[in-house]
Short mmCIF file of C-alpha atoms in Angstrom, two decimals:
data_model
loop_
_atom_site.label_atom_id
_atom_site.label_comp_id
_atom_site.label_asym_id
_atom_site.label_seq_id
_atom_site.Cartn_x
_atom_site.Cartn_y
_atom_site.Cartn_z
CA UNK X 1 0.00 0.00 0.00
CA UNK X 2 1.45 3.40 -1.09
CA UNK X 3 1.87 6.01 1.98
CA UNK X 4 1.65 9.64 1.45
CA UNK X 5 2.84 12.08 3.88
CA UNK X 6 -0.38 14.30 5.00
CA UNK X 7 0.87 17.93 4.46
CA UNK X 8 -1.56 19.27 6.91
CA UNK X 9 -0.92 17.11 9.55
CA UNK X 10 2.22 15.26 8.47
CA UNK X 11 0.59 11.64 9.09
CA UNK X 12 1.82 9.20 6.70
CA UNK X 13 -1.64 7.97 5.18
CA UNK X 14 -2.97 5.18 2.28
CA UNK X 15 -2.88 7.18 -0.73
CA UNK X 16 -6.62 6.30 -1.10
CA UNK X 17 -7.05 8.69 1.61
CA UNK X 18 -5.69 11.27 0.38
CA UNK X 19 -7.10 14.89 -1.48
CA UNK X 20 -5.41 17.02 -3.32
CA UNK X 21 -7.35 20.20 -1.97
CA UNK X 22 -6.65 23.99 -3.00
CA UNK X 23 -7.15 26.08 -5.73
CA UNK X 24 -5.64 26.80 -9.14
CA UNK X 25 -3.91 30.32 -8.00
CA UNK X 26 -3.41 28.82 -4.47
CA UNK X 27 -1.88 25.88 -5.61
CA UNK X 28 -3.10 22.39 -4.11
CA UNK X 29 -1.77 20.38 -1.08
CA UNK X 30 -1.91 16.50 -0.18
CA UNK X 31 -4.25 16.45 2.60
CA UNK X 32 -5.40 13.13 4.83
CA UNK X 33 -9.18 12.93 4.86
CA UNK X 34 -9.33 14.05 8.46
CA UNK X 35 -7.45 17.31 7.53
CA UNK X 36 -9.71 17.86 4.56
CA UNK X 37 -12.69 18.09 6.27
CA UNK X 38 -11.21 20.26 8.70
CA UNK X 39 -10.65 22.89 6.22
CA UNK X 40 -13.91 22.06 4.40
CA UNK X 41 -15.45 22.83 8.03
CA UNK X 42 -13.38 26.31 8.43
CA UNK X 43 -14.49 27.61 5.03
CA UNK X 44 -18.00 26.38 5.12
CA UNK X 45 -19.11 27.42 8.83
CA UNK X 46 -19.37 23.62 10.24
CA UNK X 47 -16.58 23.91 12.70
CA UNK X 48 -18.27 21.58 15.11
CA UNK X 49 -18.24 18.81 12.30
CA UNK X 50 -16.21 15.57 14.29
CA UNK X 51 -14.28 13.76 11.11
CA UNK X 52 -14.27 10.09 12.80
CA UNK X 53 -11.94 7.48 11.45
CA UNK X 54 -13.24 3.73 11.94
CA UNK X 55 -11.88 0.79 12.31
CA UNK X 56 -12.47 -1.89 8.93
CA UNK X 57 -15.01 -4.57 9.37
CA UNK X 58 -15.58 -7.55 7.79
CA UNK X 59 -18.67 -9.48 6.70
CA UNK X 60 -19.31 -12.00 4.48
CA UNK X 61 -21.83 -12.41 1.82
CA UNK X 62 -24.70 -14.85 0.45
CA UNK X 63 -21.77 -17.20 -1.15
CA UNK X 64 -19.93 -17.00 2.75
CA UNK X 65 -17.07 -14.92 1.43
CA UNK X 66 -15.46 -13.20 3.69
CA UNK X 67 -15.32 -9.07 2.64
CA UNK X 68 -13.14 -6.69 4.85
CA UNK X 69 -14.36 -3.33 4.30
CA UNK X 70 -12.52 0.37 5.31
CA UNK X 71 -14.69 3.48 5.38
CA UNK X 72 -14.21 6.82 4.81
CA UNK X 73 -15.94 10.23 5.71
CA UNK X 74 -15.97 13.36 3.97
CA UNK X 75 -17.39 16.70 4.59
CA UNK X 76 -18.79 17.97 1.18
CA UNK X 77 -19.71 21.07 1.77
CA UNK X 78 -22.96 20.98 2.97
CA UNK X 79 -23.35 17.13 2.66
CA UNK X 80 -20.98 14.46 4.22
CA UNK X 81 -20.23 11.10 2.42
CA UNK X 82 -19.67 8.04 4.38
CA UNK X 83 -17.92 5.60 2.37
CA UNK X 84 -17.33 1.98 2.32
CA UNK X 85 -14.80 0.09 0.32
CA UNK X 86 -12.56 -3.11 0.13
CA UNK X 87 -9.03 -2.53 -0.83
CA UNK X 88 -7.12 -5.06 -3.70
CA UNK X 89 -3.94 -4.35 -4.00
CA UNK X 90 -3.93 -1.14 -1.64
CA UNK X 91 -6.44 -0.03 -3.35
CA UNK X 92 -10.30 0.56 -3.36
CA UNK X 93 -11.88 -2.14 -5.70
CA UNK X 94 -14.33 -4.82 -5.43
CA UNK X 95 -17.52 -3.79 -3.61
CA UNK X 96 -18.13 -0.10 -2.79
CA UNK X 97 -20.76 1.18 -0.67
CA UNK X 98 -21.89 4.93 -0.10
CA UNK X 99 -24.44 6.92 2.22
CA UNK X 100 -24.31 10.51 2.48
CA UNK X 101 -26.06 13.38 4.93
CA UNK X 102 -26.23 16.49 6.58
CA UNK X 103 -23.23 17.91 8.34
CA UNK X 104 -25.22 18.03 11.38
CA UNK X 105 -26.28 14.31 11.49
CA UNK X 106 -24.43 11.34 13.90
CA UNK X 107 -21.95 10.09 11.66
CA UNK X 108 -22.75 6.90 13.83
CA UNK X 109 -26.35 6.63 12.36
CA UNK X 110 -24.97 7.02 8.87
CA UNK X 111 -22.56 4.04 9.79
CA UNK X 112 -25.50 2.00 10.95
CA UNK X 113 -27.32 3.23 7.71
CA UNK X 114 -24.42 2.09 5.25
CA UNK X 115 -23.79 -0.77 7.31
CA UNK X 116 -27.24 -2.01 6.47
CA UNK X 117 -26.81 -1.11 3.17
CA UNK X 118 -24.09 -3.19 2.63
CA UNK X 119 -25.92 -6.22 4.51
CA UNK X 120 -28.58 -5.91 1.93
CA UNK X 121 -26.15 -6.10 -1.33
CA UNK X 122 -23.97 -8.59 0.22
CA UNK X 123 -27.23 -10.75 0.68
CA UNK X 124 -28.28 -11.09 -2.70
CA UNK X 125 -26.32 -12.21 -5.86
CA UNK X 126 -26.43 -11.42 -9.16
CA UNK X 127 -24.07 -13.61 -11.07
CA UNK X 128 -23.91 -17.44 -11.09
CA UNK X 129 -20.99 -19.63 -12.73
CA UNK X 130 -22.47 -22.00 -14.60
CA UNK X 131 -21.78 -24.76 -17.29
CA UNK X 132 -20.65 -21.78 -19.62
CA UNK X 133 -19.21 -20.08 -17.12
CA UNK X 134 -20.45 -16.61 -15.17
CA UNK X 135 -23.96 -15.74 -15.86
CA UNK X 136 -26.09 -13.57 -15.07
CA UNK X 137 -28.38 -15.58 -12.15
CA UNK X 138 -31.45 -13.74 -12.48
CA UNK X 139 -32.86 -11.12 -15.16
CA UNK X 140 -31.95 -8.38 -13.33
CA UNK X 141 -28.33 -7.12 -12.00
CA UNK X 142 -26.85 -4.58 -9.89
CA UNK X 143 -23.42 -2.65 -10.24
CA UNK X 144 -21.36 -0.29 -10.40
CA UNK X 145 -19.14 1.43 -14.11
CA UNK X 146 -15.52 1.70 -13.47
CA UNK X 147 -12.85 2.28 -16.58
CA UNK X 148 -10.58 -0.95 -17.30
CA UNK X 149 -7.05 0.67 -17.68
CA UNK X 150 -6.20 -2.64 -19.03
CA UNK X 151 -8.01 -1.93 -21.80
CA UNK X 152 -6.57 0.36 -25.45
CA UNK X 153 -9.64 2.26 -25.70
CA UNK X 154 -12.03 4.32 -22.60
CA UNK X 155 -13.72 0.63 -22.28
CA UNK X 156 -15.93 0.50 -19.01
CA UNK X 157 -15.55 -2.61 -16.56
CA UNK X 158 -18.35 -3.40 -14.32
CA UNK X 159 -18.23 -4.55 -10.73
CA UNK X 160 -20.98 -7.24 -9.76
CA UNK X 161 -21.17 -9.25 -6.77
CA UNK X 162 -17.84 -7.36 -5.80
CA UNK X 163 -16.18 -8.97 -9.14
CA UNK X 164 -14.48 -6.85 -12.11
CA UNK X 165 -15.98 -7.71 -15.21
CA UNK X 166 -14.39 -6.53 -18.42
CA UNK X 167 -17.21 -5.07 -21.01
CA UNK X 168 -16.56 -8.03 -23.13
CA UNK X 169 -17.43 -10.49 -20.74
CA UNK X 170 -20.34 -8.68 -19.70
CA UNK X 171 -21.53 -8.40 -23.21
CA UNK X 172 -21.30 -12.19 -23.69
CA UNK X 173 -23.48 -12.70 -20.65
CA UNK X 174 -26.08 -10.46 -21.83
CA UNK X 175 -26.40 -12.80 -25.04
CA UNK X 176 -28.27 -14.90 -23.11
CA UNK X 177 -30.88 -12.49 -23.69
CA UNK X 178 -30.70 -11.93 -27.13
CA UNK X 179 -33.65 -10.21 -28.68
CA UNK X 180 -35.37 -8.97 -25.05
CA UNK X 181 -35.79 -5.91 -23.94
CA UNK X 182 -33.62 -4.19 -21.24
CA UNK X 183 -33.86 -0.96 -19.25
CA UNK X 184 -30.67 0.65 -17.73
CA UNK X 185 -31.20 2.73 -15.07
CA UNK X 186 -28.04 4.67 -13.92
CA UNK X 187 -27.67 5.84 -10.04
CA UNK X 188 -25.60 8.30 -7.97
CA UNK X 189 -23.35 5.66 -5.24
CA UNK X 190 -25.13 7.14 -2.34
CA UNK X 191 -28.60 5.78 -3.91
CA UNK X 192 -30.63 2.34 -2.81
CA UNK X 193 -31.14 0.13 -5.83
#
């Protein structure tokens, strides 16, 4: 996992944790999460705003896999994302999970609230491998667009079930359909599907 010196604080943090905050004539400085949403807080009157760090958890899903999930918060102005996310590799793949609120709320109530969230998704799946491999296990299917850098071309990937699936793959389990009808309805991460 790559560390990154905090420059507000001078923590060595994950470099998923880190924001380059500031402004073009300003310039920009590394900042950990905890020192962003301090000065988010100073410039946007929510000084009282506590930026809690917790502690991963791990659950496991409908198949009994075992997921360990790391959460960050971030004060948005005047919303604050609460984020949930498995690293691979150091970094934040797999299944991602987000809730956000008011400055003002219990950041412990949004934990609860993306906690059950995440129960939910981990308790239903999506694909199946079968005799031709990974299928789709029901006609409808839940995830999330991410770009495959492994790819020549701005291809997306999709993430089901917590699994990358190249757009080619994905394509060739939508044959299975061929000639139905399909409806793709796109959400914000902080949404319930």
């Amino acid at each position: 996992m790559r560390q990154v010196q905090c420059e507000g604080c001078g923590e060595s943090t994950p470099d998923y944790d880190i924001v380059s905050y500031g402004t073009t004539g300003q310039g920009y400085r590394d900042l950990c999460s905890r020192c962003f949403n301090a000065e988010v807080a100073k410039h946007t009157g929510h000084e009282n705003f506590a930026s809690i760090r917790f502690e991963p958890i791990g659950t496991v899903d409908r198949a009994g896999e075992k997921h360990e999930f790391h959460f960050q918060t971030r004060l948005l102005g005047n919303i604050v994302a609460l984020d949930a996310f498995e690293l691979r590799d150091g970094s934040p793949a797999g299944y991602r999970f987000q809730v956000v609120g008011q400055p003002s709320d219990d950041v412990f109530v949004l934990l609860g609230r993306l906690i059950e969230k995440m129960r939910r998704a981990l308790s239903t799946q999506h694909l199946t491998d079968g005799e031709y491999g990974l299928q789709i296990a029901d006609r409808t299917v839940h995830g999330r667009i991410e770009w495959d850098d492994s790819a020549a071309e701005r291809t997306p990937l999709v993430v089901v079930d917590g699994r990358e699936i190249s757009w080619e793959d994905f394509g060739r389990m939508l044959m299975t359909f061929e000639g139905w009808q399909f409806k793709l309805d796109i959400s914000d991460p902080s949404e319930e599907l």
